[in-house]
PDB file of C-alpha atoms in Angstrom:
ATOM      1  CA  UNK A  27      -0.174  -0.113  -0.046  1.00 70.00           C
ATOM      2  CA  UNK A  28       1.444   3.490  -0.845  1.00 69.00           C
ATOM      3  CA  UNK A  29       1.813   5.989   1.920  1.00 77.00           C
ATOM      4  CA  UNK A  30       2.839   9.399   2.587  1.00 82.00           C
ATOM      5  CA  UNK A  31       5.049  10.262   5.489  1.00 92.00           C
ATOM      6  CA  UNK A  32       7.019  13.435   6.648  1.00 94.00           C
ATOM      7  CA  UNK A  33      10.904  13.504   6.725  1.00 93.00           C
ATOM      8  CA  UNK A  34      12.500  15.856   9.215  1.00 95.00           C
ATOM      9  CA  UNK A  35      16.482  16.831   9.321  1.00 94.00           C
ATOM     10  CA  UNK A  36      17.929  17.929  12.497  1.00 96.00           C
ATOM     11  CA  UNK A  37      21.264  19.217  13.426  1.00 96.00           C
ATOM     12  CA  UNK A  38      22.373  16.713  16.415  1.00 96.00           C
ATOM     13  CA  UNK A  39      18.997  17.066  18.166  1.00 97.00           C
ATOM     14  CA  UNK A  40      16.883  14.148  16.405  1.00 97.00           C
ATOM     15  CA  UNK A  41      17.029  11.837  19.165  1.00 98.00           C
ATOM     16  CA  UNK A  42      15.942  14.420  21.738  1.00 98.00           C
ATOM     17  CA  UNK A  43      13.160  15.796  19.311  1.00 97.00           C
ATOM     18  CA  UNK A  44      11.752  12.259  18.586  1.00 97.00           C
ATOM     19  CA  UNK A  45      12.059  11.472  22.430  1.00 97.00           C
ATOM     20  CA  UNK A  46       9.596  14.556  23.002  1.00 98.00           C
ATOM     21  CA  UNK A  47       7.393  13.690  19.974  1.00 97.00           C
ATOM     22  CA  UNK A  48       7.164   9.999  21.435  1.00 97.00           C
ATOM     23  CA  UNK A  49       6.096  11.351  24.772  1.00 96.00           C
ATOM     24  CA  UNK A  50       3.368  13.759  23.000  1.00 97.00           C
ATOM     25  CA  UNK A  51       1.915  11.191  20.576  1.00 96.00           C
ATOM     26  CA  UNK A  52       2.594   7.995  22.634  1.00 94.00           C
ATOM     27  CA  UNK A  53       3.441   4.575  21.055  1.00 89.00           C
ATOM     28  CA  UNK A  54       6.632   3.398  20.031  1.00 92.00           C
ATOM     29  CA  UNK A  55       9.260   3.904  17.237  1.00 96.00           C
ATOM     30  CA  UNK A  56       8.333   2.166  13.747  1.00 93.00           C
ATOM     31  CA  UNK A  57      11.883   0.581  13.813  1.00 85.00           C
ATOM     32  CA  UNK A  58      14.704   0.752  16.107  1.00 88.00           C
ATOM     33  CA  UNK A  59      16.486   3.982  16.285  1.00 94.00           C
ATOM     34  CA  UNK A  60      19.758   3.569  14.027  1.00 95.00           C
ATOM     35  CA  UNK A  61      22.911   5.853  14.581  1.00 97.00           C
ATOM     36  CA  UNK A  62      25.187   7.055  11.863  1.00 94.00           C
ATOM     37  CA  UNK A  63      28.274   5.083  13.302  1.00 93.00           C
ATOM     38  CA  UNK A  64      26.267   1.868  13.002  1.00 92.00           C
ATOM     39  CA  UNK A  65      26.114   1.969   8.998  1.00 85.00           C
ATOM     40  CA  UNK A  66      28.757   1.423   6.291  1.00 84.00           C
ATOM     41  CA  UNK A  67      30.434   5.008   5.412  1.00 79.00           C
ATOM     42  CA  UNK A  68      30.696   5.839   1.513  1.00 76.00           C
ATOM     43  CA  UNK A  69      34.156   5.120   0.202  1.00 84.00           C
ATOM     44  CA  UNK A  70      36.382   8.316   0.718  1.00 83.00           C
ATOM     45  CA  UNK A  71      34.032   9.648   3.495  1.00 80.00           C
ATOM     46  CA  UNK A  72      35.919  11.395   6.039  1.00 79.00           C
ATOM     47  CA  UNK A  73      36.225   9.576   9.316  1.00 84.00           C
ATOM     48  CA  UNK A  74      33.449  10.287  11.759  1.00 90.00           C
ATOM     49  CA  UNK A  75      34.107  11.750  15.195  1.00 93.00           C
ATOM     50  CA  UNK A  76      32.400  10.440  18.313  1.00 95.00           C
ATOM     51  CA  UNK A  77      29.582  12.983  18.189  1.00 96.00           C
ATOM     52  CA  UNK A  78      28.684  12.532  14.448  1.00 95.00           C
ATOM     53  CA  UNK A  79      28.830   8.881  14.858  1.00 96.00           C
ATOM     54  CA  UNK A  80      26.349   8.999  17.696  1.00 97.00           C
ATOM     55  CA  UNK A  81      23.914  11.266  15.678  1.00 97.00           C
ATOM     56  CA  UNK A  82      20.647   9.588  14.154  1.00 97.00           C
ATOM     57  CA  UNK A  83      20.859   7.944  10.958  1.00 95.00           C
ATOM     58  CA  UNK A  84      17.089   7.214  10.982  1.00 96.00           C
ATOM     59  CA  UNK A  85      14.147   6.983  13.210  1.00 97.00           C
ATOM     60  CA  UNK A  86      10.388   6.917  12.660  1.00 96.00           C
ATOM     61  CA  UNK A  87       7.430   7.286  14.753  1.00 96.00           C
ATOM     62  CA  UNK A  88       3.505   6.977  14.111  1.00 94.00           C
ATOM     63  CA  UNK A  89       1.924  10.193  14.918  1.00 94.00           C
ATOM     64  CA  UNK A  90      -1.864  10.262  14.419  1.00 92.00           C
ATOM     65  CA  UNK A  91      -4.071   8.273  11.970  1.00 90.00           C
ATOM     66  CA  UNK A  92      -1.009   6.176  10.990  1.00 90.00           C
ATOM     67  CA  UNK A  93       1.047   9.258   9.716  1.00 92.00           C
ATOM     68  CA  UNK A  94       4.713   8.519  10.173  1.00 93.00           C
ATOM     69  CA  UNK A  95       7.416  11.094  10.830  1.00 95.00           C
ATOM     70  CA  UNK A  96      10.845  10.065  10.074  1.00 95.00           C
ATOM     71  CA  UNK A  97      14.055  11.962  11.431  1.00 95.00           C
ATOM     72  CA  UNK A  98      17.613  12.069  10.681  1.00 94.00           C
ATOM     73  CA  UNK A  99      20.616  14.240  11.948  1.00 96.00           C
ATOM     74  CA  UNK A 100      23.106  15.925   9.241  1.00 94.00           C
ATOM     75  CA  UNK A 101      26.712  15.140   9.229  1.00 92.00           C
ATOM     76  CA  UNK A 102      28.672  18.452   9.093  1.00 92.00           C
ATOM     77  CA  UNK A 103      31.879  16.672   8.207  1.00 88.00           C
ATOM     78  CA  UNK A 104      30.218  15.410   4.865  1.00 85.00           C
ATOM     79  CA  UNK A 105      29.336  19.001   3.923  1.00 87.00           C
ATOM     80  CA  UNK A 106      25.592  18.699   5.203  1.00 89.00           C
ATOM     81  CA  UNK A 107      24.061  22.113   6.386  1.00 92.00           C
ATOM     82  CA  UNK A 108      20.636  22.390   8.097  1.00 91.00           C
ATOM     83  CA  UNK A 109      18.654  25.293   6.910  1.00 89.00           C
ATOM     84  CA  UNK A 110      15.255  25.517   8.907  1.00 82.00           C
ATOM     85  CA  UNK A 111      12.677  27.240   7.018  1.00 83.00           C
ATOM     86  CA  UNK A 112       8.743  27.727   6.597  1.00 78.00           C
ATOM     87  CA  UNK A 113       8.268  25.544   3.305  1.00 79.00           C
ATOM     88  CA  UNK A 114       6.950  22.531   5.229  1.00 88.00           C
ATOM     89  CA  UNK A 115       4.690  21.965   8.132  1.00 91.00           C
ATOM     90  CA  UNK A 116       3.403  18.941   9.853  1.00 95.00           C
ATOM     91  CA  UNK A 117      -0.443  19.115   9.809  1.00 92.00           C
ATOM     92  CA  UNK A 118      -2.243  17.166  12.538  1.00 94.00           C
ATOM     93  CA  UNK A 119      -5.870  16.818  12.122  1.00 92.00           C
ATOM     94  CA  UNK A 120      -7.681  15.710  15.124  1.00 93.00           C
ATOM     95  CA  UNK A 121     -11.284  14.450  15.857  1.00 93.00           C
ATOM     96  CA  UNK A 122     -12.098  17.124  18.386  1.00 94.00           C
ATOM     97  CA  UNK A 123     -10.982  20.256  20.145  1.00 95.00           C
ATOM     98  CA  UNK A 124     -10.054  18.448  23.405  1.00 95.00           C
ATOM     99  CA  UNK A 125      -7.585  16.166  21.600  1.00 94.00           C
ATOM    100  CA  UNK A 126      -6.250  19.144  19.875  1.00 96.00           C
ATOM    101  CA  UNK A 127      -5.913  21.293  23.005  1.00 96.00           C
ATOM    102  CA  UNK A 128      -4.219  18.400  24.866  1.00 96.00           C
ATOM    103  CA  UNK A 129      -1.591  17.747  22.072  1.00 96.00           C
ATOM    104  CA  UNK A 130      -1.002  21.530  21.495  1.00 97.00           C
ATOM    105  CA  UNK A 131      -0.460  22.179  25.067  1.00 97.00           C
ATOM    106  CA  UNK A 132       2.411  19.457  24.958  1.00 97.00           C
ATOM    107  CA  UNK A 133       3.879  19.810  21.821  1.00 96.00           C
ATOM    108  CA  UNK A 134       3.978  23.580  21.735  1.00 97.00           C
ATOM    109  CA  UNK A 135       6.068  23.663  25.073  1.00 97.00           C
ATOM    110  CA  UNK A 136       8.973  26.030  24.445  1.00 97.00           C
ATOM    111  CA  UNK A 137       7.832  26.733  20.732  1.00 97.00           C
ATOM    112  CA  UNK A 138       7.412  29.840  18.873  1.00 96.00           C
ATOM    113  CA  UNK A 139       3.649  30.435  18.691  1.00 97.00           C
ATOM    114  CA  UNK A 140       2.072  31.688  15.332  1.00 94.00           C
ATOM    115  CA  UNK A 141      -1.424  31.059  16.335  1.00 95.00           C
ATOM    116  CA  UNK A 142      -2.856  29.670  19.606  1.00 97.00           C
ATOM    117  CA  UNK A 143      -6.033  27.417  19.237  1.00 97.00           C
ATOM    118  CA  UNK A 144      -8.427  29.541  17.416  1.00 96.00           C
ATOM    119  CA  UNK A 145     -12.015  29.122  15.875  1.00 96.00           C
ATOM    120  CA  UNK A 146     -11.573  29.950  12.333  1.00 94.00           C
ATOM    121  CA  UNK A 147     -14.204  30.958   9.540  1.00 92.00           C
ATOM    122  CA  UNK A 148     -14.189  27.599   7.912  1.00 91.00           C
ATOM    123  CA  UNK A 149     -15.712  25.986  11.076  1.00 92.00           C
ATOM    124  CA  UNK A 150     -12.500  24.254  12.726  1.00 95.00           C
ATOM    125  CA  UNK A 151     -10.150  25.137  15.447  1.00 96.00           C
ATOM    126  CA  UNK A 152      -6.800  25.935  14.167  1.00 96.00           C
ATOM    127  CA  UNK A 153      -3.297  26.495  15.814  1.00 97.00           C
ATOM    128  CA  UNK A 154       0.036  26.833  14.248  1.00 96.00           C
ATOM    129  CA  UNK A 155       3.558  27.149  15.854  1.00 97.00           C
ATOM    130  CA  UNK A 156       7.322  26.345  15.325  1.00 95.00           C
ATOM    131  CA  UNK A 157       8.525  23.828  17.948  1.00 96.00           C
ATOM    132  CA  UNK A 158      11.486  24.133  20.085  1.00 96.00           C
ATOM    133  CA  UNK A 159      13.355  21.998  17.388  1.00 95.00           C
ATOM    134  CA  UNK A 160      12.529  24.277  14.437  1.00 93.00           C
ATOM    135  CA  UNK A 161       9.644  21.931  13.020  1.00 95.00           C
ATOM    136  CA  UNK A 162       6.569  23.822  11.884  1.00 94.00           C
ATOM    137  CA  UNK A 163       3.181  22.247  12.981  1.00 95.00           C
ATOM    138  CA  UNK A 164      -0.561  23.064  12.079  1.00 95.00           C
ATOM    139  CA  UNK A 165      -3.321  21.510  14.176  1.00 95.00           C
ATOM    140  CA  UNK A 166      -7.135  21.532  13.182  1.00 95.00           C
ATOM    141  CA  UNK A 167     -10.125  19.932  14.794  1.00 95.00           C
ATOM    142  CA  UNK A 168     -13.872  20.171  14.158  1.00 95.00           C
ATOM    143  CA  UNK A 169     -15.339  23.018  16.588  1.00 93.00           C
ATOM    144  CA  UNK A 170     -17.679  21.715  19.191  1.00 84.00           C
ATOM    145  CA  UNK A 171     -21.169  22.975  18.689  1.00 73.00           C
ATOM    146  CA  UNK A 172     -21.687  26.037  20.955  1.00 62.00           C
ATOM    147  CA  UNK A 173     -18.071  27.296  20.867  1.00 56.00           C
ATOM    148  CA  UNK A 174     -16.300  29.749  18.508  1.00 54.00           C
ATOM    149  CA  UNK A 175     -18.004  29.805  15.201  1.00 53.00           C
ATOM    150  CA  UNK A 176     -19.471  26.504  14.928  1.00 47.00           C
TER     151      UNK A 176
END
């Protein structure tokens, strides 16, 4: 079956970020966390120092509705440079306001808030922020009747 997932790049904070995401969303990693030092290096690649060898090569975590987020750390000695930007956001669609507010409260800890959970003209609760790891998130949920604009 074909699927769509989101891949996130970090500069040495992948393991910390995914431990945080695991705490927020629950569950377990979709496969064991793999370190860069555990995989064969390409011929002619510079030797890895201990810090780079301990960085994350790959990790995956199921979030909501079966959506997987994957993560990796860059390797500076291989010329990798991380540039955070606003070209991608993870959009989490939840079933109700309570679920949105619960996950938003935990996931946005230490975040740069763009919009707190707010009733929108299209009939959903919407929130957006950049988490403490530089990842952009959007969250939506149906409004409960009698609140906001529903």
